[in-house]
PDB file of C-alpha atoms and ligand atoms in Angstrom:
ATOM      1  CA  MET A 184     -13.339 -11.895  19.093  1.00 94.00           C
ATOM      2  CA  ILE A 185     -11.457 -12.208  22.391  1.00 97.00           C
ATOM      3  CA  GLN A 186      -8.502 -10.369  23.894  1.00 98.00           C
ATOM      4  CA  ILE A 187      -5.523 -12.014  25.662  1.00 98.00           C
ATOM      5  CA  LEU A 188      -2.993  -9.488  26.982  1.00 97.00           C
ATOM      6  CA  ASP A 189      -2.019  -7.345  23.936  1.00 97.00           C
ATOM      7  CA  LYS A 190      -3.481  -9.589  21.216  1.00 97.00           C
ATOM      8  CA  SER A 191      -6.904 -10.321  19.700  1.00 98.00           C
ATOM      9  CA  PHE A 192      -8.055 -13.753  18.600  1.00 98.00           C
ATOM     10  CA  ASP A 193     -11.111 -15.112  16.789  1.00 97.00           C
ATOM     11  CA  VAL A 194     -12.664 -18.587  16.805  1.00 98.00           C
ATOM     12  CA  TYR A 195     -10.969 -20.960  14.398  1.00 98.00           C
ATOM     13  CA  ILE A 196     -12.158 -24.460  15.426  1.00 98.00           C
ATOM     14  CA  PRO A 197     -15.416 -24.669  17.438  1.00 98.00           C
ATOM     15  CA  GLU A 198     -15.731 -26.930  20.471  1.00 98.00           C
ATOM     16  CA  ALA A 199     -18.110 -29.447  18.838  1.00 98.00           C
ATOM     17  CA  THR A 200     -15.794 -29.838  15.835  1.00 98.00           C
ATOM     18  CA  LEU A 201     -12.835 -30.513  18.149  1.00 99.00           C
ATOM     19  CA  GLU A 202     -14.785 -33.071  20.171  1.00 98.00           C
ATOM     20  CA  ALA A 203     -16.019 -34.928  17.062  1.00 98.00           C
ATOM     21  CA  ARG A 204     -12.578 -35.087  15.464  1.00 99.00           C
ATOM     22  CA  ILE A 205     -10.869 -36.250  18.674  1.00 99.00           C
ATOM     23  CA  LYS A 206     -13.530 -38.936  19.094  1.00 98.00           C
ATOM     24  CA  ALA A 207     -12.750 -40.162  15.553  1.00 98.00           C
ATOM     25  CA  LEU A 208      -9.006 -40.276  16.383  1.00 98.00           C
ATOM     26  CA  ALA A 209      -9.778 -42.329  19.515  1.00 99.00           C
ATOM     27  CA  GLU A 210     -11.828 -44.767  17.441  1.00 98.00           C
ATOM     28  CA  ASP A 211      -8.919 -45.167  14.987  1.00 98.00           C
ATOM     29  CA  ILE A 212      -6.570 -45.847  17.918  1.00 98.00           C
ATOM     30  CA  ASN A 213      -9.029 -48.338  19.462  1.00 98.00           C
ATOM     31  CA  GLN A 214      -8.921 -50.338  16.247  1.00 98.00           C
ATOM     32  CA  ALA A 215      -5.197 -50.049  15.548  1.00 98.00           C
ATOM     33  CA  TYR A 216      -4.139 -50.954  19.125  1.00 98.00           C
ATOM     34  CA  ALA A 217      -6.681 -53.679  19.926  1.00 98.00           C
ATOM     35  CA  GLY A 218      -4.989 -56.252  22.187  1.00 96.00           C
ATOM     36  CA  ARG A 219      -1.821 -54.157  22.797  1.00 97.00           C
ATOM     37  CA  THR A 220      -2.277 -51.974  25.970  1.00 98.00           C
ATOM     38  CA  PRO A 221      -0.417 -48.867  24.744  1.00 98.00           C
ATOM     39  CA  LEU A 222       1.299 -46.396  27.082  1.00 98.00           C
ATOM     40  CA  PHE A 223       0.171 -42.863  26.220  1.00 98.00           C
ATOM     41  CA  VAL A 224       2.728 -40.149  26.966  1.00 97.00           C
ATOM     42  CA  SER A 225       1.048 -36.752  27.132  1.00 97.00           C
ATOM     43  CA  VAL A 226       3.342 -33.781  26.595  1.00 95.00           C
ATOM     44  CA  LEU A 227       2.435 -31.047  29.090  1.00 94.00           C
ATOM     45  CA  ASN A 228       1.378 -28.342  29.409  1.00 93.00           C
ATOM     46  CA  GLY A 229      -0.469 -27.845  26.155  1.00 96.00           C
ATOM     47  CA  SER A 230      -1.791 -31.390  25.628  1.00 98.00           C
ATOM     48  CA  PHE A 231      -3.878 -31.720  28.772  1.00 98.00           C
ATOM     49  CA  MET A 232      -7.266 -30.900  27.205  1.00 98.00           C
ATOM     50  CA  PHE A 233      -6.700 -32.952  24.036  1.00 99.00           C
ATOM     51  CA  THR A 234      -5.535 -35.829  26.258  1.00 98.00           C
ATOM     52  CA  ALA A 235      -8.628 -35.649  28.496  1.00 98.00           C
ATOM     53  CA  THR A 236     -11.045 -35.583  25.549  1.00 98.00           C
ATOM     54  CA  LEU A 237      -9.247 -38.417  23.723  1.00 99.00           C
ATOM     55  CA  PHE A 238      -9.232 -40.560  26.854  1.00 98.00           C
ATOM     56  CA  LYS A 239     -13.001 -40.399  27.246  1.00 98.00           C
ATOM     57  CA  TYR A 240     -13.340 -42.242  23.927  1.00 98.00           C
ATOM     58  CA  LEU A 241     -10.626 -44.896  24.356  1.00 98.00           C
ATOM     59  CA  THR A 242     -12.109 -48.330  24.998  1.00 98.00           C
ATOM     60  CA  ILE A 243      -8.942 -50.462  24.852  1.00 98.00           C
ATOM     61  CA  PRO A 244      -6.815 -51.287  27.919  1.00 98.00           C
ATOM     62  CA  CYS A 245      -4.270 -48.457  28.160  1.00 98.00           C
ATOM     63  CA  GLU A 246      -2.004 -46.510  30.520  1.00 98.00           C
ATOM     64  CA  ILE A 247      -0.964 -42.875  30.670  1.00 97.00           C
ATOM     65  CA  THR A 248       1.988 -40.855  31.904  1.00 96.00           C
ATOM     66  CA  PHE A 249       2.985 -37.215  31.495  1.00 95.00           C
ATOM     67  CA  ILE A 250       6.150 -35.393  30.553  1.00 94.00           C
ATOM     68  CA  ARG A 251       6.654 -31.661  30.465  1.00 90.00           C
ATOM     69  CA  VAL A 252       8.680 -29.623  28.006  1.00 83.00           C
ATOM     70  CA  ALA A 253       8.873 -25.963  27.060  1.00 68.00           C
ATOM     71  CA  SER A 254      10.244 -24.387  23.886  1.00 63.00           C
ATOM     72  CA  TYR A 255       7.999 -21.412  23.157  1.00 56.00           C
ATOM     73  CA  HIS A 256       8.102 -17.838  24.313  1.00 59.00           C
ATOM     74  CA  GLY A 257       5.248 -15.569  23.265  1.00 68.00           C
ATOM     75  CA  THR A 258       4.250 -16.382  19.693  1.00 71.00           C
ATOM     76  CA  ALA A 259       7.568 -17.745  18.352  1.00 71.00           C
ATOM     77  CA  SER A 260       9.473 -20.976  18.930  1.00 65.00           C
ATOM     78  CA  THR A 261      12.794 -20.479  20.723  1.00 63.00           C
ATOM     79  CA  GLY A 262      14.210 -23.523  18.944  1.00 62.00           C
ATOM     80  CA  SER A 263      15.678 -24.970  22.138  1.00 69.00           C
ATOM     81  CA  VAL A 264      13.759 -27.628  24.019  1.00 72.00           C
ATOM     82  CA  LYS A 265      14.109 -27.897  27.770  1.00 67.00           C
ATOM     83  CA  GLU A 266      12.812 -31.069  29.338  1.00 64.00           C
ATOM     84  CA  VAL A 267      11.267 -29.972  32.606  1.00 64.00           C
ATOM     85  CA  LEU A 268       9.682 -33.146  33.955  1.00 78.00           C
ATOM     86  CA  GLY A 269      11.092 -36.433  32.756  1.00 82.00           C
ATOM     87  CA  LEU A 270       9.660 -39.803  31.938  1.00 90.00           C
ATOM     88  CA  GLN A 271       9.050 -41.975  35.032  1.00 89.00           C
ATOM     89  CA  GLU A 272       7.759 -45.142  33.315  1.00 93.00           C
ATOM     90  CA  ASN A 273      10.046 -47.577  31.525  1.00 95.00           C
ATOM     91  CA  PRO A 274       9.161 -47.500  27.800  1.00 96.00           C
ATOM     92  CA  ALA A 275      11.035 -50.766  27.069  1.00 98.00           C
ATOM     93  CA  ASP A 276       8.972 -53.125  24.900  1.00 98.00           C
ATOM     94  CA  ARG A 277       5.909 -50.874  25.185  1.00 98.00           C
ATOM     95  CA  ASP A 278       3.717 -49.494  22.427  1.00 98.00           C
ATOM     96  CA  ILE A 279       4.083 -45.751  23.014  1.00 98.00           C
ATOM     97  CA  ILE A 280       1.641 -43.127  21.726  1.00 98.00           C
ATOM     98  CA  LEU A 281       2.918 -39.575  22.235  1.00 98.00           C
ATOM     99  CA  LEU A 282       0.154 -36.992  22.629  1.00 98.00           C
ATOM    100  CA  GLU A 283       0.939 -33.449  21.472  1.00 98.00           C
ATOM    101  CA  ASP A 284      -1.200 -30.325  21.345  1.00 98.00           C
ATOM    102  CA  ILE A 285       0.498 -29.017  18.208  1.00 97.00           C
ATOM    103  CA  ILE A 286       3.425 -29.797  15.944  1.00 97.00           C
ATOM    104  CA  ASP A 287       4.954 -26.590  14.646  1.00 95.00           C
ATOM    105  CA  THR A 288       8.688 -26.817  13.818  1.00 93.00           C
ATOM    106  CA  GLY A 289       8.683 -30.420  15.049  1.00 94.00           C
ATOM    107  CA  ARG A 290      11.754 -29.773  17.203  1.00 89.00           C
ATOM    108  CA  THR A 291      10.029 -30.687  20.463  1.00 88.00           C
ATOM    109  CA  LEU A 292       9.035 -34.052  19.099  1.00 92.00           C
ATOM    110  CA  GLU A 293      12.455 -34.619  17.553  1.00 91.00           C
ATOM    111  CA  ALA A 294      14.053 -33.997  20.960  1.00 88.00           C
ATOM    112  CA  LEU A 295      11.652 -36.382  22.709  1.00 91.00           C
ATOM    113  CA  LEU A 296      11.865 -39.389  20.411  1.00 93.00           C
ATOM    114  CA  PRO A 297      15.270 -40.639  21.707  1.00 91.00           C
ATOM    115  CA  LEU A 298      13.641 -41.183  25.130  1.00 91.00           C
ATOM    116  CA  PHE A 299      11.732 -44.070  23.543  1.00 95.00           C
ATOM    117  CA  GLY A 300      14.571 -45.942  21.853  1.00 95.00           C
ATOM    118  CA  THR A 301      13.789 -49.171  23.688  1.00 97.00           C
ATOM    119  CA  ALA A 302      10.040 -49.068  23.000  1.00 98.00           C
ATOM    120  CA  ARG A 303       8.411 -51.705  20.830  1.00 98.00           C
ATOM    121  CA  SER A 304       6.725 -48.975  18.793  1.00 98.00           C
ATOM    122  CA  VAL A 305       6.314 -45.197  18.916  1.00 98.00           C
ATOM    123  CA  ALA A 306       3.448 -43.311  17.292  1.00 98.00           C
ATOM    124  CA  VAL A 307       2.510 -39.651  17.519  1.00 98.00           C
ATOM    125  CA  ALA A 308      -0.979 -38.209  17.869  1.00 98.00           C
ATOM    126  CA  THR A 309      -1.307 -34.448  17.636  1.00 98.00           C
ATOM    127  CA  LEU A 310      -4.406 -32.306  17.820  1.00 98.00           C
ATOM    128  CA  LEU A 311      -2.988 -29.652  15.473  1.00 98.00           C
ATOM    129  CA  PHE A 312      -0.273 -29.717  12.817  1.00 98.00           C
ATOM    130  CA  LYS A 313       1.268 -26.768  10.923  1.00 97.00           C
ATOM    131  CA  PRO A 314       2.858 -28.463   7.862  1.00 96.00           C
ATOM    132  CA  GLU A 315       4.341 -25.176   6.577  1.00 96.00           C
ATOM    133  CA  ALA A 316       6.354 -24.694   9.780  1.00 94.00           C
ATOM    134  CA  LEU A 317       7.794 -28.215   9.963  1.00 93.00           C
ATOM    135  CA  GLN A 318      11.611 -28.344  10.051  1.00 93.00           C
ATOM    136  CA  ALA A 319      12.099 -31.988  10.975  1.00 91.00           C
ATOM    137  CA  ASN A 320      11.605 -35.313   9.256  1.00 91.00           C
ATOM    138  CA  LEU A 321       8.751 -36.799  11.280  1.00 93.00           C
ATOM    139  CA  ASP A 322       6.153 -39.474  10.757  1.00 94.00           C
ATOM    140  CA  ILE A 323       2.908 -38.377  12.434  1.00 97.00           C
ATOM    141  CA  ALA A 324       0.380 -41.186  12.655  1.00 98.00           C
ATOM    142  CA  TYR A 325      -2.666 -39.263  13.950  1.00 98.00           C
ATOM    143  CA  VAL A 326      -3.431 -35.625  13.099  1.00 98.00           C
ATOM    144  CA  GLY A 327      -6.567 -33.877  14.316  1.00 98.00           C
ATOM    145  CA  PHE A 328      -6.377 -30.808  12.073  1.00 98.00           C
ATOM    146  CA  GLU A 329      -3.799 -29.465   9.639  1.00 98.00           C
ATOM    147  CA  ILE A 330      -3.729 -25.694  10.078  1.00 98.00           C
ATOM    148  CA  PRO A 331      -1.927 -22.769   8.393  1.00 97.00           C
ATOM    149  CA  ASN A 332       1.201 -21.286   9.942  1.00 96.00           C
ATOM    150  CA  ARG A 333      -0.635 -18.862  12.233  1.00 95.00           C
ATOM    151  CA  PHE A 334      -0.478 -18.620  16.001  1.00 97.00           C
ATOM    152  CA  VAL A 335      -3.395 -20.294  17.822  1.00 98.00           C
ATOM    153  CA  VAL A 336      -4.569 -20.483  21.436  1.00 98.00           C
ATOM    154  CA  GLY A 337      -7.192 -22.355  23.436  1.00 98.00           C
ATOM    155  CA  TYR A 338      -8.006 -25.994  24.153  1.00 98.00           C
ATOM    156  CA  GLY A 339      -4.788 -26.263  26.168  1.00 98.00           C
ATOM    157  CA  LEU A 340      -2.609 -23.973  24.037  1.00 98.00           C
ATOM    158  CA  ASP A 341      -1.422 -20.700  25.528  1.00 97.00           C
ATOM    159  CA  TYR A 342      -0.257 -17.209  24.714  1.00 97.00           C
ATOM    160  CA  LEU A 343       2.246 -16.195  27.435  1.00 95.00           C
ATOM    161  CA  GLY A 344       0.627 -18.657  29.831  1.00 95.00           C
ATOM    162  CA  GLN A 345      -2.958 -17.563  29.226  1.00 98.00           C
ATOM    163  CA  GLY A 346      -5.852 -18.882  27.121  1.00 98.00           C
ATOM    164  CA  ARG A 347      -5.454 -22.594  27.902  1.00 98.00           C
ATOM    165  CA  ASN A 348      -8.960 -22.672  29.397  1.00 98.00           C
ATOM    166  CA  LEU A 349     -10.729 -21.627  26.170  1.00 98.00           C
ATOM    167  CA  PRO A 350     -13.015 -24.439  24.894  1.00 98.00           C
ATOM    168  CA  CYS A 351     -12.386 -23.623  21.205  1.00 98.00           C
ATOM    169  CA  VAL A 352      -9.183 -23.092  19.216  1.00 98.00           C
ATOM    170  CA  TYR A 353      -8.721 -19.385  18.403  1.00 98.00           C
ATOM    171  CA  GLN A 354      -6.364 -17.862  15.860  1.00 98.00           C
ATOM    172  CA  LEU A 355      -4.448 -14.619  16.052  1.00 98.00           C
ATOM    173  CA  TRP A 356      -6.441 -11.776  14.535  1.00 96.00           C
ATOM    174  CA  GLU A 357      -4.437 -10.074  11.823  1.00 84.00           C
ATOM    175  CA  GLY A 358      -7.157  -7.773  10.472  1.00 71.00           C
TER     176      GLY A 358
HETATM  177  P1  IMP B 233       7.603 -27.215  17.946  1.00 88.88           P
HETATM  178  O1  IMP B 233       8.720 -27.768  18.771  1.00 88.88           O
HETATM  179  O2  IMP B 233       8.023 -25.997  17.169  1.00 88.88           O
HETATM  180  O3  IMP B 233       6.930 -28.256  17.070  1.00 88.88           O
HETATM  181  O4  IMP B 233       6.500 -26.617  18.895  1.00 88.88           O
HETATM  182  C1  IMP B 233       6.179 -27.281  20.010  1.00 88.88           C
HETATM  183  C2  IMP B 233       5.407 -26.531  21.047  1.00 88.88           C
HETATM  184  O5  IMP B 233       5.301 -25.128  20.799  1.00 88.88           O
HETATM  185  C3  IMP B 233       3.995 -27.032  21.055  1.00 88.88           C
HETATM  186  O6  IMP B 233       3.870 -28.228  21.786  1.00 88.88           O
HETATM  187  C4  IMP B 233       3.274 -25.875  21.712  1.00 88.88           C
HETATM  188  O7  IMP B 233       3.371 -25.971  23.107  1.00 88.88           O
HETATM  189  C5  IMP B 233       4.015 -24.661  21.202  1.00 88.88           C
HETATM  190  N1  IMP B 233       3.337 -24.063  20.039  1.00 88.88           N
HETATM  191  C6  IMP B 233       3.605 -24.227  18.725  1.00 88.88           C
HETATM  192  N2  IMP B 233       2.766 -23.520  17.939  1.00 88.88           N
HETATM  193  C7  IMP B 233       1.918 -22.892  18.802  1.00 88.88           C
HETATM  194  C8  IMP B 233       0.793 -22.002  18.609  1.00 88.88           C
HETATM  195  O8  IMP B 233       0.371 -21.645  17.491  1.00 88.88           O
HETATM  196  N3  IMP B 233       0.180 -21.577  19.751  1.00 88.88           N
HETATM  197  C9  IMP B 233       0.583 -21.939  21.004  1.00 88.88           C
HETATM  198  N4  IMP B 233       1.622 -22.757  21.220  1.00 88.88           N
HETATM  199  C10 IMP B 233       2.280 -23.235  20.133  1.00 88.88           C
HETATM  200 MG1   MG B 234       3.243 -28.552  23.631  1.00 88.88          MG
END
């Protein structure tokens, strides 16, 4: 059990389990994108650790860029997505793979997809997915873990800015 500000969390996905699953996702991507040089677009802040781990296991030629969005405050989605740092690379005719830490309502992703209208293809890879919270019609090609609709922190995800450094995924303690 750990404490972040006013809330307690317990381990939900251990570090070794995360690493093994992300390695398997990278191997799937290596096969699916052989010969294509995809452009990965990592959605900051939360995706930085997932992105770093995934990248260690990619063996195909590939490029990466980062965009930054924010839609959460505390433990609930605000519903509005503010793009903070925009896309610098031209996605035209590229095979884009968006990297997300978590898909909750799906609104962030829904707001980002129009940026890639000229791409040759767009796929989404997310470390975590909360199917019960989804409020958008999205096709998610690569999912690390489907999780229940409970707030989580660690491995890049935060609670009020803290907890991103934790090497495991923790869930809110409701005991
Ligand atoms: P969505 O737009 O509702 O799908 O949520 C998008 C963003 O909200 C994610 O990229 C995260 O940054 C954040 N988020 C959603 N669920 C959680 C959670 O359980 N813990 C921490 N951040 C979350
Ligand atoms: Mg995020």
